[in-house]
CSV table of C-alpha atoms in Angstrom, one decimal:
chain,number,residue,atom,x,y,z
A,9,MET,CA,-156.5,97.5,173.7
A,10,MET,CA,-156.6,98.4,170.0
A,11,LYS,CA,-155.1,101.8,170.7
A,12,LYS,CA,-152.2,100.3,172.6
A,13,VAL,CA,-151.4,98.1,169.7
A,14,LEU,CA,-151.9,100.6,166.9
A,15,PHE,CA,-150.0,103.5,168.4
A,16,PRO,CA,-146.6,102.0,168.8
A,17,LEU,CA,-147.0,100.3,165.4
A,18,PHE,CA,-147.7,103.7,163.8
A,19,ILE,CA,-144.5,105.1,165.5
A,20,LEU,CA,-142.5,102.2,164.2
A,21,MET,CA,-143.7,102.7,160.7
A,22,ALA,CA,-143.0,106.4,160.8
A,23,MET,CA,-139.5,105.7,162.0
A,24,THR,CA,-139.0,103.2,159.2
A,25,ILE,CA,-140.2,105.6,156.5
A,26,LYS,CA,-138.1,108.5,157.7
A,27,ALA,CA,-134.9,106.6,158.8
A,28,GLN,CA,-132.0,108.8,157.8
A,29,TYR,CA,-128.3,108.5,158.9
A,30,THR,CA,-125.1,110.5,158.6
A,31,ILE,CA,-121.5,109.9,157.9
A,32,SER,CA,-119.6,112.7,159.5
A,33,GLY,CA,-116.1,113.5,160.8
A,34,THR,CA,-112.9,115.4,160.2
A,35,PHE,CA,-110.2,115.7,157.6
A,36,SER,CA,-106.7,116.9,158.5
A,37,PRO,CA,-104.8,119.0,157.8
A,38,ALA,CA,-107.9,121.0,157.3
A,39,SER,CA,-106.4,123.3,154.7
A,40,GLU,CA,-105.9,120.4,152.3
A,41,PHE,CA,-109.5,119.5,151.9
A,42,THR,CA,-112.5,121.5,150.6
A,43,TRP,CA,-115.3,119.1,149.6
A,44,VAL,CA,-116.4,115.5,150.0
A,45,LEU,CA,-118.9,113.5,147.9
A,46,ALA,CA,-120.6,110.2,148.8
A,47,TYR,CA,-121.5,107.5,146.3
A,48,LYS,CA,-123.4,104.3,147.0
A,49,LEU,CA,-121.6,101.4,145.4
A,50,GLU,CA,-123.7,98.8,143.5
A,51,ALA,CA,-122.6,95.9,141.4
A,52,GLY,CA,-120.5,97.5,138.6
A,53,GLU,CA,-121.9,101.0,139.3
A,54,GLN,CA,-122.0,103.9,141.7
A,55,TYR,CA,-124.7,106.4,142.5
A,56,TYR,CA,-124.5,109.9,143.9
A,57,ALA,CA,-125.7,109.9,147.5
A,58,ALA,CA,-124.7,113.2,149.2
A,59,ASP,CA,-122.0,115.9,149.3
A,60,ASP,CA,-120.8,118.5,151.8
A,61,GLN,CA,-118.3,121.3,152.1
A,62,ILE,CA,-115.4,120.5,154.4
A,63,THR,CA,-115.4,123.5,156.8
A,64,GLU,CA,-112.4,123.9,159.1
A,65,GLY,CA,-111.8,120.2,158.6
A,66,ARG,CA,-115.3,119.0,159.5
A,67,PHE,CA,-118.0,117.5,157.3
A,68,SER,CA,-121.4,115.8,157.7
A,69,LEU,CA,-123.1,113.8,154.9
A,70,GLU,CA,-126.8,113.1,155.2
A,71,LEU,CA,-127.4,109.8,153.5
A,72,PRO,CA,-130.7,109.4,151.5
A,73,GLU,CA,-133.6,108.3,153.6
A,74,ASN,CA,-133.8,104.5,154.0
A,75,SER,CA,-130.4,103.9,152.4
A,76,SER,CA,-129.9,100.1,152.2
A,77,PRO,CA,-126.9,98.5,153.8
A,78,GLY,CA,-123.7,98.4,151.7
A,79,THR,CA,-120.7,100.4,150.9
A,80,PHE,CA,-120.5,104.1,150.5
A,81,ARG,CA,-117.5,105.7,148.8
A,82,LEU,CA,-116.4,109.0,150.1
A,83,VAL,CA,-114.4,110.9,147.4
A,84,TYR,CA,-112.3,113.9,148.7
A,85,ALA,CA,-110.0,114.7,145.7
A,86,VAL,CA,-109.4,114.0,142.1
A,87,PRO,CA,-108.8,111.6,140.4
A,88,GLN,CA,-111.8,110.0,142.1
A,89,ASP,CA,-110.5,106.4,141.7
A,90,GLU,CA,-107.4,107.3,143.8
A,91,TYR,CA,-108.6,109.6,146.6
A,92,TYR,CA,-111.5,107.9,148.3
A,93,ILE,CA,-112.5,106.1,151.5
A,94,ASP,CA,-114.9,103.1,151.5
A,95,VAL,CA,-117.3,103.0,154.4
A,96,LEU,CA,-119.5,100.0,155.4
A,97,PHE,CA,-123.0,101.1,156.3
A,98,ASN,CA,-125.2,98.6,158.1
A,99,GLY,CA,-128.4,100.6,157.6
A,100,LYS,CA,-128.9,101.4,161.3
A,101,GLU,CA,-126.2,103.7,162.6
A,102,ASN,CA,-124.6,107.1,162.2
A,103,ILE,CA,-120.8,106.8,161.4
A,104,ASP,CA,-118.1,109.1,162.8
A,105,LEU,CA,-114.6,109.0,161.4
A,106,SER,CA,-111.3,110.9,161.2
A,107,PHE,CA,-109.0,111.0,158.2
A,108,SER,CA,-105.5,112.3,158.3
A,109,LEU,CA,-102.9,112.3,155.6
A,110,ASP,CA,-100.3,111.2,158.1
A,111,GLU,CA,-102.2,108.6,160.1
A,112,GLY,CA,-104.9,107.4,157.7
A,113,ILE,CA,-108.5,106.7,158.8
A,114,ILE,CA,-110.0,106.0,162.2
A,115,PHE,CA,-113.6,105.0,162.9
A,116,HIS,CA,-114.9,106.1,166.3
A,117,ASN,CA,-118.2,104.4,166.6
A,118,SER,CA,-118.7,101.8,163.9
A,119,PRO,CA,-117.8,98.2,164.9
A,120,ASP,CA,-118.2,97.1,161.3
A,121,ASN,CA,-115.7,99.6,160.0
A,122,SER,CA,-113.3,99.4,162.9
A,123,THR,CA,-113.2,95.6,162.8
A,124,TYR,CA,-112.8,95.6,159.0
A,125,ASP,CA,-109.9,98.0,159.1
A,126,ALA,CA,-108.1,96.3,162.0
A,127,TYR,CA,-108.5,92.9,160.4
A,128,PHE,CA,-106.9,93.9,157.1
A,129,ARG,CA,-104.2,95.9,158.8
A,130,ASP,CA,-103.2,92.9,161.0
A,131,ILE,CA,-103.6,90.2,158.5
A,132,ASN,CA,-101.6,92.1,155.8
A,133,ALA,CA,-98.8,92.8,158.4
A,134,ILE,CA,-98.4,89.1,159.1
A,135,GLU,CA,-98.4,88.1,155.4
A,136,GLN,CA,-95.8,90.8,154.8
A,137,GLN,CA,-93.7,89.2,157.5
A,138,ILE,CA,-94.0,85.8,155.7
A,139,MET,CA,-92.7,87.5,152.5
A,140,SER,CA,-89.8,89.0,154.5
A,141,TYR,CA,-89.1,85.6,155.9
A,142,TYR,CA,-88.7,84.1,152.5
A,143,ALA,CA,-86.5,87.0,151.4
A,144,SER,CA,-84.1,86.6,154.4
A,145,ALA,CA,-81.1,84.2,154.3
A,146,ASP,CA,-81.9,82.5,157.6
A,147,GLY,CA,-84.8,80.2,156.6
A,148,ASP,CA,-85.5,79.0,160.1
A,149,LYS,CA,-88.5,76.7,159.8
A,150,ARG,CA,-89.6,77.3,163.3
A,151,GLU,CA,-90.0,80.9,162.5
A,152,PHE,CA,-92.1,80.0,159.5
A,153,ARG,CA,-94.4,77.8,161.6
A,154,ALA,CA,-94.8,80.5,164.1
A,155,LEU,CA,-95.8,83.0,161.4
A,156,ILE,CA,-98.4,80.6,160.0
A,157,LYS,CA,-99.7,80.0,163.5
A,158,ALA,CA,-100.1,83.7,164.1
A,159,LEU,CA,-101.8,84.1,160.7
A,160,GLU,CA,-104.3,81.4,161.7
A,161,ALA,CA,-105.0,82.8,165.1
A,162,THR,CA,-105.5,86.3,163.7
A,163,GLN,CA,-108.0,85.0,161.2
A,164,GLN,CA,-109.9,83.1,163.8
A,165,LYS,CA,-109.9,86.0,166.3
A,166,TYR,CA,-111.5,88.4,163.8
A,167,GLU,CA,-114.0,85.9,162.5
A,168,GLU,CA,-115.2,85.5,166.1
A,169,GLN,CA,-115.1,89.3,166.7
A,170,ALA,CA,-117.0,90.1,163.5
A,171,PHE,CA,-119.8,87.5,164.1
A,172,GLY,CA,-123.1,89.1,163.2
A,173,LEU,CA,-121.4,92.1,161.5
A,174,MET,CA,-121.3,93.0,157.8
A,175,ALA,CA,-117.5,92.9,158.1
A,176,ASN,CA,-117.6,89.2,158.6
A,177,THR,CA,-118.5,88.6,155.0
A,178,PHE,CA,-115.3,90.2,153.9
A,179,ILE,CA,-113.2,88.7,156.6
A,180,LYS,CA,-114.3,85.1,155.8
A,181,SER,CA,-113.9,85.8,152.1
A,182,ASN,CA,-110.3,86.7,152.8
A,183,ARG,CA,-109.3,83.6,154.7
A,184,PRO,CA,-105.5,83.1,153.9
A,185,TYR,CA,-103.7,80.0,152.8
A,186,LEU,CA,-102.4,78.1,155.8
A,187,PRO,CA,-99.8,75.4,154.9
A,188,ARG,CA,-99.7,72.6,157.4
A,189,SER,CA,-95.8,72.4,157.3
A,190,TYR,CA,-92.9,74.3,155.9
A,191,GLU,CA,-93.0,74.9,152.1
A,192,PRO,CA,-90.3,76.4,149.9
A,193,PHE,CA,-91.2,79.8,148.4
A,194,GLN,CA,-92.2,78.6,144.9
A,195,GLU,CA,-94.4,75.8,146.4
A,196,TYR,CA,-96.0,78.3,148.9
A,197,ILE,CA,-96.8,80.8,146.1
A,198,THR,CA,-98.2,78.1,143.8
A,199,ASN,CA,-100.5,76.7,146.5
A,200,LYS,CA,-101.6,80.1,147.7
A,201,LYS,CA,-102.6,80.9,144.1
A,202,LYS,CA,-104.6,77.7,143.8
A,203,VAL,CA,-106.8,78.5,146.8
A,204,TYR,CA,-106.9,82.3,146.4
A,205,PHE,CA,-110.6,82.4,145.5
A,206,ASP,CA,-111.8,79.4,147.4
A,207,GLU,CA,-113.7,81.3,150.1
A,208,ILE,CA,-115.3,83.9,147.8
A,209,ASP,CA,-118.9,83.8,146.8
A,210,PHE,CA,-118.8,85.7,143.5
A,211,ALA,CA,-122.6,85.8,143.5
A,212,ASP,CA,-122.7,87.7,146.8
A,213,PRO,CA,-124.2,91.2,146.1
A,214,LEU,CA,-122.4,92.7,149.1
A,215,LEU,CA,-119.0,91.7,147.7
A,216,GLN,CA,-120.0,92.8,144.2
A,217,SER,CA,-121.1,96.2,145.6
A,218,SER,CA,-117.7,97.0,147.2
A,219,GLY,CA,-114.2,97.9,146.3
A,220,TYR,CA,-112.9,94.8,148.1
A,221,LEU,CA,-113.7,92.2,145.5
A,222,THR,CA,-112.5,94.3,142.5
A,223,ASN,CA,-109.2,95.0,144.3
A,224,LYS,CA,-108.8,91.4,145.1
A,225,LEU,CA,-109.3,90.5,141.4
A,226,ILE,CA,-106.8,93.2,140.3
A,227,ASN,CA,-104.2,91.9,142.9
A,228,TYR,CA,-104.6,88.3,141.6
A,229,VAL,CA,-104.4,89.2,137.9
A,230,PHE,CA,-101.2,91.3,138.1
A,231,THR,CA,-99.3,89.7,140.9
A,232,ALA,CA,-100.1,86.0,140.9
A,233,LEU,CA,-97.4,85.3,138.3
A,234,PRO,CA,-94.8,82.6,137.8
A,235,LEU,CA,-91.4,83.4,139.1
A,236,GLU,CA,-89.9,82.3,135.8
A,237,ALA,CA,-91.9,85.0,133.9
A,238,THR,CA,-89.0,87.4,133.4
A,239,SER,CA,-89.7,89.1,130.1
A,240,ASN,CA,-92.4,91.6,129.5
A,241,LEU,CA,-94.0,89.3,127.0
A,242,GLU,CA,-94.0,86.3,129.4
A,243,GLU,CA,-95.5,88.5,132.1
A,244,GLN,CA,-98.3,89.7,129.9
A,245,LEU,CA,-99.1,86.1,128.7
A,246,ALA,CA,-99.3,85.1,132.4
A,247,VAL,CA,-101.6,88.0,133.2
A,248,ASN,CA,-103.8,87.0,130.3
A,249,GLU,CA,-104.1,83.5,131.7
A,250,ASN,CA,-105.2,85.0,135.0
A,251,ILE,CA,-107.8,87.2,133.3
A,252,SER,CA,-109.2,84.1,131.6
A,253,LYS,CA,-109.6,82.5,135.0
A,254,VAL,CA,-111.3,85.6,136.5
A,255,ASN,CA,-113.7,85.5,133.5
A,256,ASN,CA,-114.7,82.0,134.4
A,257,LEU,CA,-115.1,82.9,138.1
A,258,LEU,CA,-117.4,85.7,137.3
A,259,ASN,CA,-119.8,83.5,135.4
A,260,THR,CA,-122.6,84.0,137.9
A,261,ALA,CA,-122.0,87.8,138.4
A,262,PRO,CA,-124.3,90.4,136.8
A,263,GLU,CA,-123.2,91.6,133.3
A,264,LYS,CA,-122.8,95.2,134.6
A,265,TYR,CA,-120.4,94.0,137.3
A,266,LYS,CA,-118.4,91.9,134.8
A,267,LEU,CA,-118.1,94.9,132.4
A,268,SER,CA,-117.0,97.1,135.3
A,269,VAL,CA,-114.3,94.6,136.4
A,270,PHE,CA,-112.9,94.1,132.9
A,271,ASN,CA,-112.9,97.9,132.3
A,272,THR,CA,-110.9,98.3,135.5
A,273,LEU,CA,-108.5,95.6,134.4
A,274,TRP,CA,-108.1,97.2,131.0
A,275,THR,CA,-107.3,100.5,132.6
A,276,GLN,CA,-104.7,98.8,134.9
A,277,ALA,CA,-103.1,97.1,131.9
A,278,VAL,CA,-103.0,100.5,130.0
A,279,ASN,CA,-101.3,102.1,133.0
A,280,ARG,CA,-98.6,99.4,132.9
A,281,ASN,CA,-98.1,99.8,129.2
A,282,PHE,CA,-99.3,96.2,128.7
A,283,ASN,CA,-100.7,96.6,125.2
A,284,ARG,CA,-100.9,92.9,124.5
A,285,THR,CA,-103.0,92.5,127.7
A,286,SER,CA,-105.2,95.5,127.1
A,287,ASP,CA,-105.9,94.3,123.6
A,288,TYR,CA,-106.7,90.9,124.9
A,289,ILE,CA,-109.2,92.3,127.4
A,290,PHE,CA,-110.8,94.5,124.8
A,291,ASN,CA,-111.1,92.1,121.9
A,292,ASN,CA,-112.2,89.0,123.9
A,293,LEU,CA,-114.2,90.5,126.8
A,294,LEU,CA,-115.0,94.2,126.8
A,295,ARG,CA,-116.0,94.7,123.2
A,296,PRO,CA,-118.4,91.7,123.0
A,297,GLN,CA,-119.9,92.6,126.4
A,298,ALA,CA,-120.3,96.3,125.7
A,299,SER,CA,-121.8,95.5,122.3
A,300,GLU,CA,-124.3,93.2,123.8
A,301,MET,CA,-125.2,95.8,126.4
A,302,GLY,CA,-125.4,98.6,123.9
A,303,ASN,CA,-122.5,100.5,125.5
A,304,ARG,CA,-121.2,102.1,122.4
A,305,ASP,CA,-119.5,105.0,124.4
A,306,LEU,CA,-117.1,102.5,126.1
A,307,ILE,CA,-116.2,100.9,122.8
A,308,GLU,CA,-115.5,104.2,121.1
A,309,LYS,CA,-113.4,105.4,124.1
A,310,ILE,CA,-111.1,102.3,123.9
A,311,GLU,CA,-110.9,102.4,120.1
A,312,ALA,CA,-109.8,106.0,120.4
A,313,HIS,CA,-107.2,105.1,123.0
A,314,ASN,CA,-105.9,102.3,120.8
A,315,ARG,CA,-105.4,104.3,117.7
A,316,LEU,CA,-103.8,107.2,119.6
A,317,ARG,CA,-101.6,105.4,122.1
A,318,ILE,CA,-97.9,105.7,122.2
A,319,GLY,CA,-96.3,103.6,119.5
A,320,ALA,CA,-99.4,103.7,117.2
A,321,THR,CA,-99.1,105.1,113.7
A,322,ALA,CA,-100.9,108.5,113.6
A,323,PRO,CA,-104.3,108.2,111.9
A,324,GLU,CA,-104.3,109.6,108.3
A,325,ILE,CA,-105.1,113.3,107.7
A,326,THR,CA,-105.7,114.7,104.2
A,327,TRP,CA,-106.0,118.3,103.1
A,328,LYS,CA,-106.0,120.5,100.0
A,329,SER,CA,-102.9,122.6,99.3
A,330,GLY,CA,-103.8,124.7,96.3
A,331,ALA,CA,-104.9,122.2,93.7
A,332,ASP,CA,-103.0,119.3,95.3
A,333,LEU,CA,-104.2,116.8,97.8
A,334,GLU,CA,-101.7,116.2,100.6
A,335,LYS,CA,-101.6,113.4,103.2
A,336,LEU,CA,-99.9,113.1,106.6
A,337,SER,CA,-98.6,109.7,105.5
A,338,THR,CA,-96.8,111.0,102.5
A,339,LEU,CA,-95.2,114.2,103.9
A,340,PRO,CA,-91.5,114.5,103.0
A,341,PRO,CA,-89.1,112.8,105.4
A,342,SER,CA,-88.5,114.6,108.7
A,343,GLU,CA,-86.8,113.7,112.0
A,344,PHE,CA,-90.0,114.7,113.9
A,345,TYR,CA,-93.5,115.8,113.1
A,346,VAL,CA,-95.7,117.9,115.4
A,347,LEU,CA,-99.5,117.7,115.0
A,348,VAL,CA,-101.3,120.6,116.6
A,349,PHE,CA,-105.1,120.8,116.7
A,350,TRP,CA,-106.2,124.4,117.1
A,351,SER,CA,-108.9,127.0,116.3
A,352,SER,CA,-108.6,130.5,115.0
A,353,GLY,CA,-111.3,131.5,117.6
A,354,CYS,CA,-109.3,130.1,120.6
A,355,PRO,CA,-107.3,132.8,122.4
A,356,HIS,CA,-105.0,130.3,124.0
A,357,CYS,CA,-104.1,128.9,120.6
A,358,LEU,CA,-103.4,132.4,119.2
A,359,GLU,CA,-101.0,132.9,122.1
A,360,GLU,CA,-99.2,129.5,121.9
A,361,LEU,CA,-98.9,128.8,118.1
A,362,PRO,CA,-96.9,131.9,117.2
A,363,LYS,CA,-94.5,131.1,120.1
A,364,LEU,CA,-94.1,127.5,118.8
A,365,HIS,CA,-93.6,128.9,115.3
A,366,GLN,CA,-90.9,131.2,116.4
A,367,ALA,CA,-89.1,128.6,118.5
A,368,LEU,CA,-89.0,126.1,115.6
A,369,LEU,CA,-87.7,128.6,113.0
A,370,PRO,CA,-84.1,127.4,113.1
A,371,ASN,CA,-85.0,123.7,113.0
A,372,PRO,CA,-85.6,122.3,109.5
A,373,GLY,CA,-85.8,118.7,110.9
A,374,ILE,CA,-89.2,119.3,112.4
A,375,THR,CA,-92.4,119.5,110.4
A,376,VAL,CA,-95.5,121.0,112.0
A,377,LEU,CA,-99.0,120.2,110.7
A,378,ALA,CA,-101.6,122.6,112.2
A,379,VAL,CA,-105.2,121.3,111.9
A,380,GLY,CA,-107.7,124.0,112.4
A,381,LEU,CA,-111.0,122.9,113.9
A,382,GLU,CA,-113.3,125.6,112.4
A,383,ASP,CA,-116.9,126.5,111.6
A,384,ASP,CA,-115.7,128.3,108.5
A,385,ASP,CA,-112.4,129.3,106.9
A,386,ILE,CA,-112.6,133.1,107.0
A,387,THR,CA,-110.6,133.9,110.2
A,388,TRP,CA,-108.6,130.6,109.8
A,389,LYS,CA,-107.1,131.7,106.5
A,390,GLN,CA,-105.8,135.0,108.1
A,391,GLU,CA,-104.4,133.4,111.2
A,392,ALA,CA,-102.9,130.4,109.3
A,393,ALA,CA,-101.1,132.8,106.9
A,394,SER,CA,-99.2,134.3,109.8
A,395,LEU,CA,-97.8,130.8,110.6
A,396,SER,CA,-96.1,130.3,107.2
A,397,LEU,CA,-93.7,127.6,108.2
A,398,PHE,CA,-96.4,125.2,109.3
A,399,LYS,CA,-98.4,122.9,107.0
A,400,HIS,CA,-102.1,123.8,107.4
A,401,ALA,CA,-105.2,121.6,107.2
A,402,ILE,CA,-108.8,122.6,108.1
A,403,SER,CA,-111.5,120.4,109.6
A,404,LEU,CA,-114.9,122.0,109.3
A,405,GLY,CA,-117.5,121.2,112.0
A,406,LYS,CA,-115.2,122.1,114.9
A,407,TRP,CA,-115.7,119.7,117.8
A,408,GLU,CA,-117.8,117.3,115.6
A,409,SER,CA,-115.5,117.6,112.6
A,410,GLU,CA,-113.8,114.5,111.1
A,411,TYR,CA,-110.3,115.0,112.7
A,412,ALA,CA,-111.6,116.3,116.0
A,413,LEU,CA,-113.4,112.9,116.4
A,414,LEU,CA,-110.6,110.8,114.9
A,415,TYR,CA,-108.1,112.3,117.3
A,416,ALA,CA,-110.5,112.5,120.2
A,417,ILE,CA,-109.9,116.3,120.7
A,418,GLN,CA,-111.4,117.7,123.9
A,419,GLN,CA,-109.6,121.0,124.0
A,420,THR,CA,-107.5,123.3,121.9
A,421,PRO,CA,-104.6,123.4,121.4
A,422,THR,CA,-103.8,119.7,121.5
A,423,TYR,CA,-100.4,118.4,120.5
A,424,TYR,CA,-99.0,115.1,119.3
A,425,VAL,CA,-95.3,114.4,118.5
A,426,LEU,CA,-94.5,111.8,115.9
A,427,ASP,CA,-91.2,110.1,115.0
A,428,ARG,CA,-89.8,109.8,111.4
A,429,ASP,CA,-92.2,106.8,110.8
A,430,LYS,CA,-95.1,109.0,111.9
A,431,ARG,CA,-95.7,106.9,115.0
A,432,ILE,CA,-97.0,108.7,118.1
A,433,ILE,CA,-94.2,109.2,120.6
A,434,SER,CA,-95.5,111.9,122.9
A,435,LYS,CA,-98.7,113.8,123.8
A,436,PRO,CA,-97.4,117.1,125.4
A,437,GLU,CA,-99.7,119.3,127.4
A,438,GLY,CA,-98.6,122.6,125.9
A,439,TYR,CA,-96.1,124.2,123.5
A,440,LYS,CA,-93.4,124.4,126.2
A,441,GLU,CA,-93.7,120.7,126.7
A,442,VAL,CA,-93.4,120.1,123.0
A,443,LEU,CA,-90.1,122.1,122.9
A,444,GLN,CA,-88.8,120.4,125.9
A,445,PHE,CA,-89.5,116.9,124.5
A,446,LEU,CA,-88.0,117.8,121.1
A,447,ASN,CA,-84.9,119.3,122.8
A,448,LYS,CA,-84.4,116.2,124.9
A,449,LYS,CA,-84.8,113.9,121.9
A,450,SER,CA,-82.4,116.0,119.8
A,451,ASN,CA,-79.8,116.3,122.6
A,452,PRO,CA,-80.0,113.1,124.7
């Protein structure tokens, strides 16, 4: 009797210890894809899980043994925050999928993922129809009521279909606003904004460890805006109010997750050239949180961005010219200034700088300051002498030198173009881009 009990128990334990599953499938067209990496998402972080070469369009990722349920992010190109697929893993199934650039993603054997994808596809389609309804001139209230009824029925159908699935957490969290009668557009938007987060449990680790919640927060912050906010300033002030609300909602979330959310919102603001908003996030949220958590790297990254962003006055550079001390800020007036950070030991620099020097010979309205990032001045003196029309400064210590750190130099040559007030107006990738930019500015 004892053997009959212990034997199956041993087998069960062995299966538990060695449980390992795969995410596999195809990418098409096959020639466009070479490698895929999987990361396990956690609250505010992601951890490497597996990778595989995509061979003739096929891949198979072996997840770590005993991987816990949650979201795995499959990255198939760079930048990683754009080219990825989020996959729900319930901890007890292999997942097979197909991804096509033309048709998107299809899950073949995962009820969680199939239901999740179908729900958001259908619910978003109806909400888009509601927006189209308001944009049309007809305004038939019967059509509005029919759309709301379809929205309610779709939500109910998927909640029932997803009962017992991981996907149900996301579906219930996304319950849409359902007005009981016709509402004018402004009233509909106002009411929708009021209840936008009512169904979300911000303390739920499954939501925190997914792209869903962060994307929902981004959508709210940058789109839930008053219709009367017409100027860029008014829009940013409204965005800042939304960010303040998000901060209150995340009160129960882990500090790492909050830091990740506000870092993402900061990045989104930067991409929109919302300097007032990005500064608001950094000064009021990111810097205090990062300081408390000892994340000095994040603070330095953002401080570098702020001092080097378009419109900022270029940080001061000083150098010796003979017995005189010269400064970037006191250079004689010029229509444009070009800063180039280079090294006499950099073959690419020695190829590009003479071409830039030659191209700018007939243009007295452009001043070039070449800053050499060097270990010593021996070779630098010789190479700098051949570029006699440039102003020359040297920063000893190479990558760890004062101006390499001040200007966050990661490669040489690196270029900045300044206007007559020495404000940064462009960050060209190479000398050809420098010339193109200057030519366009000089001949609009």
